[in-house]
Every structure is written in C-alpha cells, then in structure tokens.
Amino acid sequence: MRLSLCSVAGLALGLLAPLPVAAGQDAFEVMLGGSRLGRITHAVSGSTRDLTLLLDSTPLGVFDGSYAGRTVTSGALAHHSGRTRSTRKSRDLTMTTEAGRLREVSLAPQEERTSLTTASAVSGRVNDPVSAFGQLMEANGCPNDLRIYDGRRIGLLDTQKEERGDAGRVTCQASYRVIEGPGYLEPLGISKLSVELHYDATAATWQLRKVNARSGPFVLSLAEG
C-alpha cells in the first residue's frame, strides 16, 4: 500500500509509542524524509517513566498534536496513563498490568474503544507503550517477541536480522505488526512497518542512536538532536 505524506505524518502519532528512545532523559527529532515533524523526549526518575511527543510541523498542520505517557511501577504492578491530543482526535487511556498481565483498562471517549478494550479480551503478557521503551532501552540484544498494547490493539515488535558493523554498531532489522485489533488510520487499516533500530553496542547496555520506520516509500525517523 502506498501512502500519502499526510497519511504517514498522521501515522506518527499512533505509531511512535512502539518505537524506543534513549534512556535517562533524551530528546529525538522526528523526521519524515528530510522534513522535521516534531520532537520526542523521554525521562526516567526512579520507578516513573515519562514519554512526551510533540508534532508541530506536520504538512499543513493537518496532523499536529501531542502525546504524554507515564508508567509508574511498584513491584509486579505497572500503572500507565496516556493522553493524546491532535487536530483529528483526543484519547485518554489508563491501564494496570501485573507481571505483564492486563488487569484493568479504561479508554475514553467511548467511540475509541475496540473489542480489545477490556482486560478479559487480552491474553498473555503485554507491555504498555512506555514500559516497552524500558525493555528496549535496557537491552543488550535486539528485541524479540515484544508485545505492545495501547488499549485498542496489540502490536508485535520482532527482529528478523542482526547486523554488526564497525566501532560496535549494531542494526536490528525488525518488523512491527498489529497481531490483534484494528490497524492504524482506519479505513486504511495500516498494520505493518519495517523497523531499523541502530544501536551503539560498545557497553553492556546498548545505547539506541536512531530508529527508522518504513511504510511504503516513506521513512519516519527518530534521530538524536
């Protein structure tokens, strides 16, 4: 499926959550081709992780918006909240997982709910979007079988190939695909991206330097900046 520039820009607001950023407190520029769309930042303080995304330069401002996500862990429990605001829609999500199992979920407004917006419909271990960052940021290898739940769908981030380069650089050739629930940008139903994760693997904990996510001819990137 070939997508328009505006379609891919809109996809950014829904899909950046599954993509990792660097640990601690860092900022990445969100780019589509050679055009800047916005900025994403991530911060960790004790048991709290915060992710913020601001898209303020999408084509004609059609998909400008923001996302703020927070996950607080306490033992086996992880309490997550996410707030999305854009020119197209608003969405508020809260969920609680216990040892990776979904215990509670709430999503507003009502029309944003899907058949998976109930704890009994979600089986197996899942990660909220912000917790998924933690697993990738504390990685010492390419991600495999990482299931990510956003209140509406479950996506899978999985590596097909690991490429090692000079100076300790590693590229994880991965895919992100929706395995349960609706695709993105209905009625297009976009459900798959090719993802490249570029790591500096010279230390015990790898440092993520760049992410490329491809859909058709377009590449959405996170680059340190």
mmCIF file of C-alpha atoms in Angstrom:
data_model
loop_
_atom_site.group_PDB
_atom_site.id
_atom_site.type_symbol
_atom_site.label_atom_id
_atom_site.label_comp_id
_atom_site.label_asym_id
_atom_site.label_seq_id
_atom_site.Cartn_x
_atom_site.Cartn_y
_atom_site.Cartn_z
ATOM 1 C CA MET A 1 0.000 0.000 0.000
ATOM 2 C CA ARG A 2 1.360 3.397 -0.993
ATOM 3 C CA LEU A 3 0.637 6.185 1.485
ATOM 4 C CA SER A 4 0.413 9.936 1.107
ATOM 5 C CA LEU A 5 2.759 12.225 3.014
ATOM 6 C CA CYS A 6 -0.089 13.342 5.279
ATOM 7 C CA SER A 7 -1.080 9.728 5.964
ATOM 8 C CA VAL A 8 2.406 8.857 7.175
ATOM 9 C CA ALA A 9 2.538 12.027 9.287
ATOM 10 C CA GLY A 10 -0.717 11.022 10.928
ATOM 11 C CA LEU A 11 0.593 7.527 11.479
ATOM 12 C CA ALA A 12 3.429 9.005 13.556
ATOM 13 C CA LEU A 13 1.124 9.985 16.400
ATOM 14 C CA GLY A 14 -0.240 6.459 16.657
ATOM 15 C CA LEU A 15 2.950 4.510 15.993
ATOM 16 C CA LEU A 16 5.733 6.348 17.799
ATOM 17 C CA ALA A 17 4.715 4.751 21.053
ATOM 18 C CA PRO A 18 6.023 1.335 19.962
ATOM 19 C CA LEU A 19 9.360 2.865 18.971
ATOM 20 C CA PRO A 20 12.163 3.184 21.508
ATOM 21 C CA VAL A 21 14.231 6.217 22.519
ATOM 22 C CA ALA A 22 17.390 6.527 24.586
ATOM 23 C CA ALA A 23 17.451 6.015 28.349
ATOM 24 C CA GLY A 24 17.682 8.662 31.050
ATOM 25 C CA GLN A 25 16.433 11.960 29.675
ATOM 26 C CA ASP A 26 16.921 12.477 25.959
ATOM 27 C CA ALA A 27 15.364 14.234 23.015
ATOM 28 C CA PHE A 28 14.969 12.993 19.466
ATOM 29 C CA GLU A 29 13.889 14.829 16.357
ATOM 30 C CA VAL A 30 11.016 13.207 14.458
ATOM 31 C CA MET A 31 11.736 13.328 10.729
ATOM 32 C CA LEU A 32 9.857 12.236 7.620
ATOM 33 C CA GLY A 33 12.308 12.142 4.746
ATOM 34 C CA GLY A 34 14.142 15.443 5.065
ATOM 35 C CA SER A 35 11.281 17.219 6.839
ATOM 36 C CA ARG A 36 11.043 17.733 10.577
ATOM 37 C CA LEU A 37 7.664 16.774 12.089
ATOM 38 C CA GLY A 38 8.340 17.345 15.778
ATOM 39 C CA ARG A 39 10.218 16.168 18.843
ATOM 40 C CA ILE A 40 10.027 13.298 21.311
ATOM 41 C CA THR A 41 11.520 13.248 24.805
ATOM 42 C CA HIS A 42 11.835 10.539 27.418
ATOM 43 C CA ALA A 43 12.740 10.759 31.092
ATOM 44 C CA VAL A 44 13.242 8.207 33.860
ATOM 45 C CA SER A 45 13.081 9.077 37.545
ATOM 46 C CA GLY A 46 13.080 6.178 39.991
ATOM 47 C CA SER A 47 10.077 3.985 39.231
ATOM 48 C CA THR A 48 8.489 6.548 36.892
ATOM 49 C CA ARG A 49 8.958 6.767 33.135
ATOM 50 C CA ASP A 50 7.594 9.687 31.121
ATOM 51 C CA LEU A 51 7.298 9.999 27.362
ATOM 52 C CA THR A 52 6.190 13.142 25.550
ATOM 53 C CA LEU A 53 5.716 13.669 21.840
ATOM 54 C CA LEU A 54 5.019 16.993 20.154
ATOM 55 C CA LEU A 55 4.207 17.057 16.457
ATOM 56 C CA ASP A 56 4.155 20.727 15.484
ATOM 57 C CA SER A 57 5.390 20.724 11.875
ATOM 58 C CA THR A 58 3.278 18.164 10.003
ATOM 59 C CA PRO A 59 2.234 19.038 6.428
ATOM 60 C CA LEU A 60 -0.192 21.993 6.581
ATOM 61 C CA GLY A 61 -0.569 21.267 10.303
ATOM 62 C CA VAL A 62 -3.108 18.568 9.474
ATOM 63 C CA PHE A 63 -1.706 16.044 11.959
ATOM 64 C CA ASP A 64 -0.181 18.349 14.566
ATOM 65 C CA GLY A 65 -0.729 17.035 18.073
ATOM 66 C CA SER A 66 0.803 15.737 21.269
ATOM 67 C CA TYR A 67 1.112 12.614 23.377
ATOM 68 C CA ALA A 68 2.043 12.354 27.055
ATOM 69 C CA GLY A 69 2.543 8.913 28.588
ATOM 70 C CA ARG A 70 3.582 7.889 32.095
ATOM 71 C CA THR A 71 4.147 4.487 33.688
ATOM 72 C CA VAL A 72 4.771 4.025 37.397
ATOM 73 C CA THR A 73 5.896 0.604 38.624
ATOM 74 C CA SER A 74 5.504 -0.850 42.089
ATOM 75 C CA GLY A 75 6.705 -4.414 42.398
ATOM 76 C CA ALA A 76 4.860 -6.501 39.813
ATOM 77 C CA LEU A 77 2.298 -3.750 39.163
ATOM 78 C CA ALA A 78 2.641 -1.156 36.406
ATOM 79 C CA HIS A 79 0.164 1.737 36.275
ATOM 80 C CA HIS A 80 0.064 3.501 32.905
ATOM 81 C CA SER A 81 -1.685 6.627 31.674
ATOM 82 C CA GLY A 82 -1.595 8.132 28.196
ATOM 83 C CA ARG A 83 -3.114 11.335 26.836
ATOM 84 C CA THR A 84 -3.306 12.004 23.086
ATOM 85 C CA ARG A 85 -4.432 15.315 21.613
ATOM 86 C CA SER A 86 -4.415 16.124 17.908
ATOM 87 C CA THR A 87 -6.298 18.037 15.257
ATOM 88 C CA ARG A 88 -8.120 14.798 14.440
ATOM 89 C CA LYS A 89 -8.962 13.271 17.826
ATOM 90 C CA SER A 90 -8.441 13.125 21.570
ATOM 91 C CA ARG A 91 -7.877 9.959 23.595
ATOM 92 C CA ASP A 92 -7.277 9.191 27.282
ATOM 93 C CA LEU A 93 -6.019 5.784 28.379
ATOM 94 C CA THR A 94 -5.315 4.210 31.760
ATOM 95 C CA MET A 95 -4.298 0.617 32.401
ATOM 96 C CA THR A 96 -2.774 -1.599 35.048
ATOM 97 C CA THR A 97 -0.721 -4.721 34.426
ATOM 98 C CA GLU A 98 0.501 -7.251 36.967
ATOM 99 C CA ALA A 99 3.565 -9.262 35.969
ATOM 100 C CA GLY A 100 2.710 -8.333 32.401
ATOM 101 C CA ARG A 101 -0.925 -9.471 32.576
ATOM 102 C CA LEU A 102 -3.579 -6.873 31.904
ATOM 103 C CA ARG A 103 -5.777 -6.324 34.971
ATOM 104 C CA GLU A 104 -7.617 -3.080 34.220
ATOM 105 C CA VAL A 105 -8.064 -0.802 31.226
ATOM 106 C CA SER A 106 -10.104 2.329 30.555
ATOM 107 C CA LEU A 107 -10.282 4.318 27.322
ATOM 108 C CA ALA A 108 -12.194 7.487 26.521
ATOM 109 C CA PRO A 109 -14.080 8.601 24.524
ATOM 110 C CA GLN A 110 -16.331 5.581 24.178
ATOM 111 C CA GLU A 111 -16.122 5.505 20.372
ATOM 112 C CA GLU A 112 -12.368 4.895 20.553
ATOM 113 C CA ARG A 113 -12.847 1.566 22.315
ATOM 114 C CA THR A 114 -12.392 -1.713 20.425
ATOM 115 C CA SER A 115 -13.091 -5.352 21.199
ATOM 116 C CA LEU A 116 -9.706 -5.417 22.974
ATOM 117 C CA THR A 117 -10.543 -2.554 25.350
ATOM 118 C CA THR A 118 -11.319 -4.941 28.163
ATOM 119 C CA ALA A 119 -8.950 -6.905 30.346
ATOM 120 C CA SER A 120 -10.715 -10.231 29.720
ATOM 121 C CA ALA A 121 -10.103 -9.942 25.957
ATOM 122 C CA VAL A 122 -6.312 -9.650 26.257
ATOM 123 C CA SER A 123 -4.430 -12.869 26.932
ATOM 124 C CA GLY A 124 -0.749 -13.387 27.554
ATOM 125 C CA ARG A 125 1.846 -10.859 28.642
ATOM 126 C CA VAL A 126 1.724 -7.363 27.184
ATOM 127 C CA ASN A 127 3.603 -4.110 27.689
ATOM 128 C CA ASP A 128 2.094 -0.656 27.782
ATOM 129 C CA PRO A 129 3.842 1.671 25.288
ATOM 130 C CA VAL A 130 6.078 3.394 27.837
ATOM 131 C CA SER A 131 7.097 0.150 29.549
ATOM 132 C CA ALA A 132 8.084 -1.202 26.139
ATOM 133 C CA PHE A 133 10.618 1.633 25.930
ATOM 134 C CA GLY A 134 12.189 0.439 29.148
ATOM 135 C CA GLN A 135 12.791 -3.056 27.828
ATOM 136 C CA LEU A 136 14.442 -1.700 24.693
ATOM 137 C CA MET A 137 16.475 0.956 26.443
ATOM 138 C CA GLU A 138 17.905 -1.548 28.890
ATOM 139 C CA ALA A 139 18.598 -4.076 26.172
ATOM 140 C CA ASN A 140 21.771 -5.964 25.491
ATOM 141 C CA GLY A 141 20.410 -7.539 22.334
ATOM 142 C CA CYS A 142 17.927 -6.963 19.532
ATOM 143 C CA PRO A 143 14.259 -7.103 20.595
ATOM 144 C CA ASN A 144 12.307 -10.281 20.065
ATOM 145 C CA ASP A 145 8.619 -11.055 20.647
ATOM 146 C CA LEU A 146 7.879 -7.695 22.308
ATOM 147 C CA ARG A 147 4.072 -7.422 22.600
ATOM 148 C CA ILE A 148 2.784 -3.868 22.985
ATOM 149 C CA TYR A 149 -0.798 -2.984 23.986
ATOM 150 C CA ASP A 150 -2.233 0.518 23.591
ATOM 151 C CA GLY A 151 -5.796 -0.067 24.780
ATOM 152 C CA ARG A 152 -7.088 -0.682 21.253
ATOM 153 C CA ARG A 153 -4.759 -3.248 19.692
ATOM 154 C CA ILE A 154 -1.742 -5.480 20.312
ATOM 155 C CA GLY A 155 1.357 -4.997 18.197
ATOM 156 C CA LEU A 156 4.426 -7.192 17.961
ATOM 157 C CA LEU A 157 7.963 -5.854 17.563
ATOM 158 C CA ASP A 158 10.296 -8.617 16.454
ATOM 159 C CA THR A 159 13.794 -8.776 14.946
ATOM 160 C CA GLN A 160 14.426 -10.738 11.754
ATOM 161 C CA LYS A 161 18.129 -9.966 11.311
ATOM 162 C CA GLU A 162 21.001 -8.533 13.370
ATOM 163 C CA GLU A 163 23.793 -6.759 11.509
ATOM 164 C CA ARG A 164 27.082 -5.834 13.176
ATOM 165 C CA GLY A 165 29.213 -3.001 11.839
ATOM 166 C CA ASP A 166 32.355 -1.109 12.756
ATOM 167 C CA ALA A 167 33.012 0.536 16.142
ATOM 168 C CA GLY A 168 30.473 -1.603 17.982
ATOM 169 C CA ARG A 169 27.468 -0.532 15.919
ATOM 170 C CA VAL A 170 24.548 -2.953 15.613
ATOM 171 C CA THR A 171 21.489 -2.645 13.386
ATOM 172 C CA CYS A 172 18.392 -4.655 14.267
ATOM 173 C CA GLN A 173 16.276 -5.260 11.175
ATOM 174 C CA ALA A 174 12.827 -5.706 12.706
ATOM 175 C CA SER A 175 9.138 -5.521 11.954
ATOM 176 C CA TYR A 176 6.238 -4.036 13.845
ATOM 177 C CA ARG A 177 2.841 -5.513 13.023
ATOM 178 C CA VAL A 178 -0.614 -5.463 14.533
ATOM 179 C CA ILE A 179 -1.457 -9.000 15.621
ATOM 180 C CA GLU A 180 -4.827 -8.300 17.287
ATOM 181 C CA GLY A 181 -7.240 -5.433 16.869
ATOM 182 C CA PRO A 182 -7.637 -2.779 14.154
ATOM 183 C CA GLY A 183 -4.882 -1.259 12.068
ATOM 184 C CA TYR A 184 -3.981 2.417 12.103
ATOM 185 C CA LEU A 185 -5.632 5.232 10.157
ATOM 186 C CA GLU A 186 -8.908 3.465 9.509
ATOM 187 C CA PRO A 187 -10.250 2.749 6.937
ATOM 188 C CA LEU A 188 -6.713 2.262 5.569
ATOM 189 C CA GLY A 189 -6.024 -0.289 8.274
ATOM 190 C CA ILE A 190 -2.242 0.064 8.173
ATOM 191 C CA SER A 191 -0.925 -2.860 10.193
ATOM 192 C CA LYS A 192 2.776 -3.357 9.415
ATOM 193 C CA LEU A 193 6.019 -1.370 9.425
ATOM 194 C CA SER A 194 9.593 -2.302 8.684
ATOM 195 C CA VAL A 195 11.768 -1.003 11.545
ATOM 196 C CA GLU A 196 15.522 -0.443 11.832
ATOM 197 C CA LEU A 197 16.998 0.053 15.303
ATOM 198 C CA HIS A 198 20.537 1.442 15.297
ATOM 199 C CA TYR A 199 22.477 0.756 18.498
ATOM 200 C CA ASP A 200 25.878 1.578 19.913
ATOM 201 C CA ALA A 201 26.756 -1.763 21.495
ATOM 202 C CA THR A 202 30.168 -0.898 22.977
ATOM 203 C CA ALA A 203 28.840 -1.055 26.580
ATOM 204 C CA ALA A 204 26.980 -3.785 28.482
ATOM 205 C CA THR A 205 23.726 -1.863 27.984
ATOM 206 C CA TRP A 206 23.266 -0.858 24.384
ATOM 207 C CA GLN A 207 22.586 2.781 23.505
ATOM 208 C CA LEU A 208 19.973 3.447 20.868
ATOM 209 C CA ARG A 209 21.074 6.103 18.371
ATOM 210 C CA LYS A 210 18.428 6.095 15.640
ATOM 211 C CA VAL A 211 15.166 4.469 14.583
ATOM 212 C CA ASN A 212 13.817 4.213 11.035
ATOM 213 C CA ALA A 213 10.255 3.016 10.452
ATOM 214 C CA ARG A 214 9.255 2.414 6.838
ATOM 215 C CA SER A 215 5.799 2.208 5.308
ATOM 216 C CA GLY A 216 5.800 2.029 1.525
ATOM 217 C CA PRO A 217 8.191 4.634 0.110
ATOM 218 C CA PHE A 218 8.200 6.787 3.265
ATOM 219 C CA VAL A 219 10.629 6.551 6.190
ATOM 220 C CA LEU A 220 9.773 8.005 9.590
ATOM 221 C CA SER A 221 12.899 8.530 11.712
ATOM 222 C CA LEU A 222 13.885 9.345 15.274
ATOM 223 C CA ALA A 223 17.343 10.878 15.387
ATOM 224 C CA GLU A 224 19.285 12.250 18.332
ATOM 225 C CA GLY A 225 19.097 16.016 18.483
#
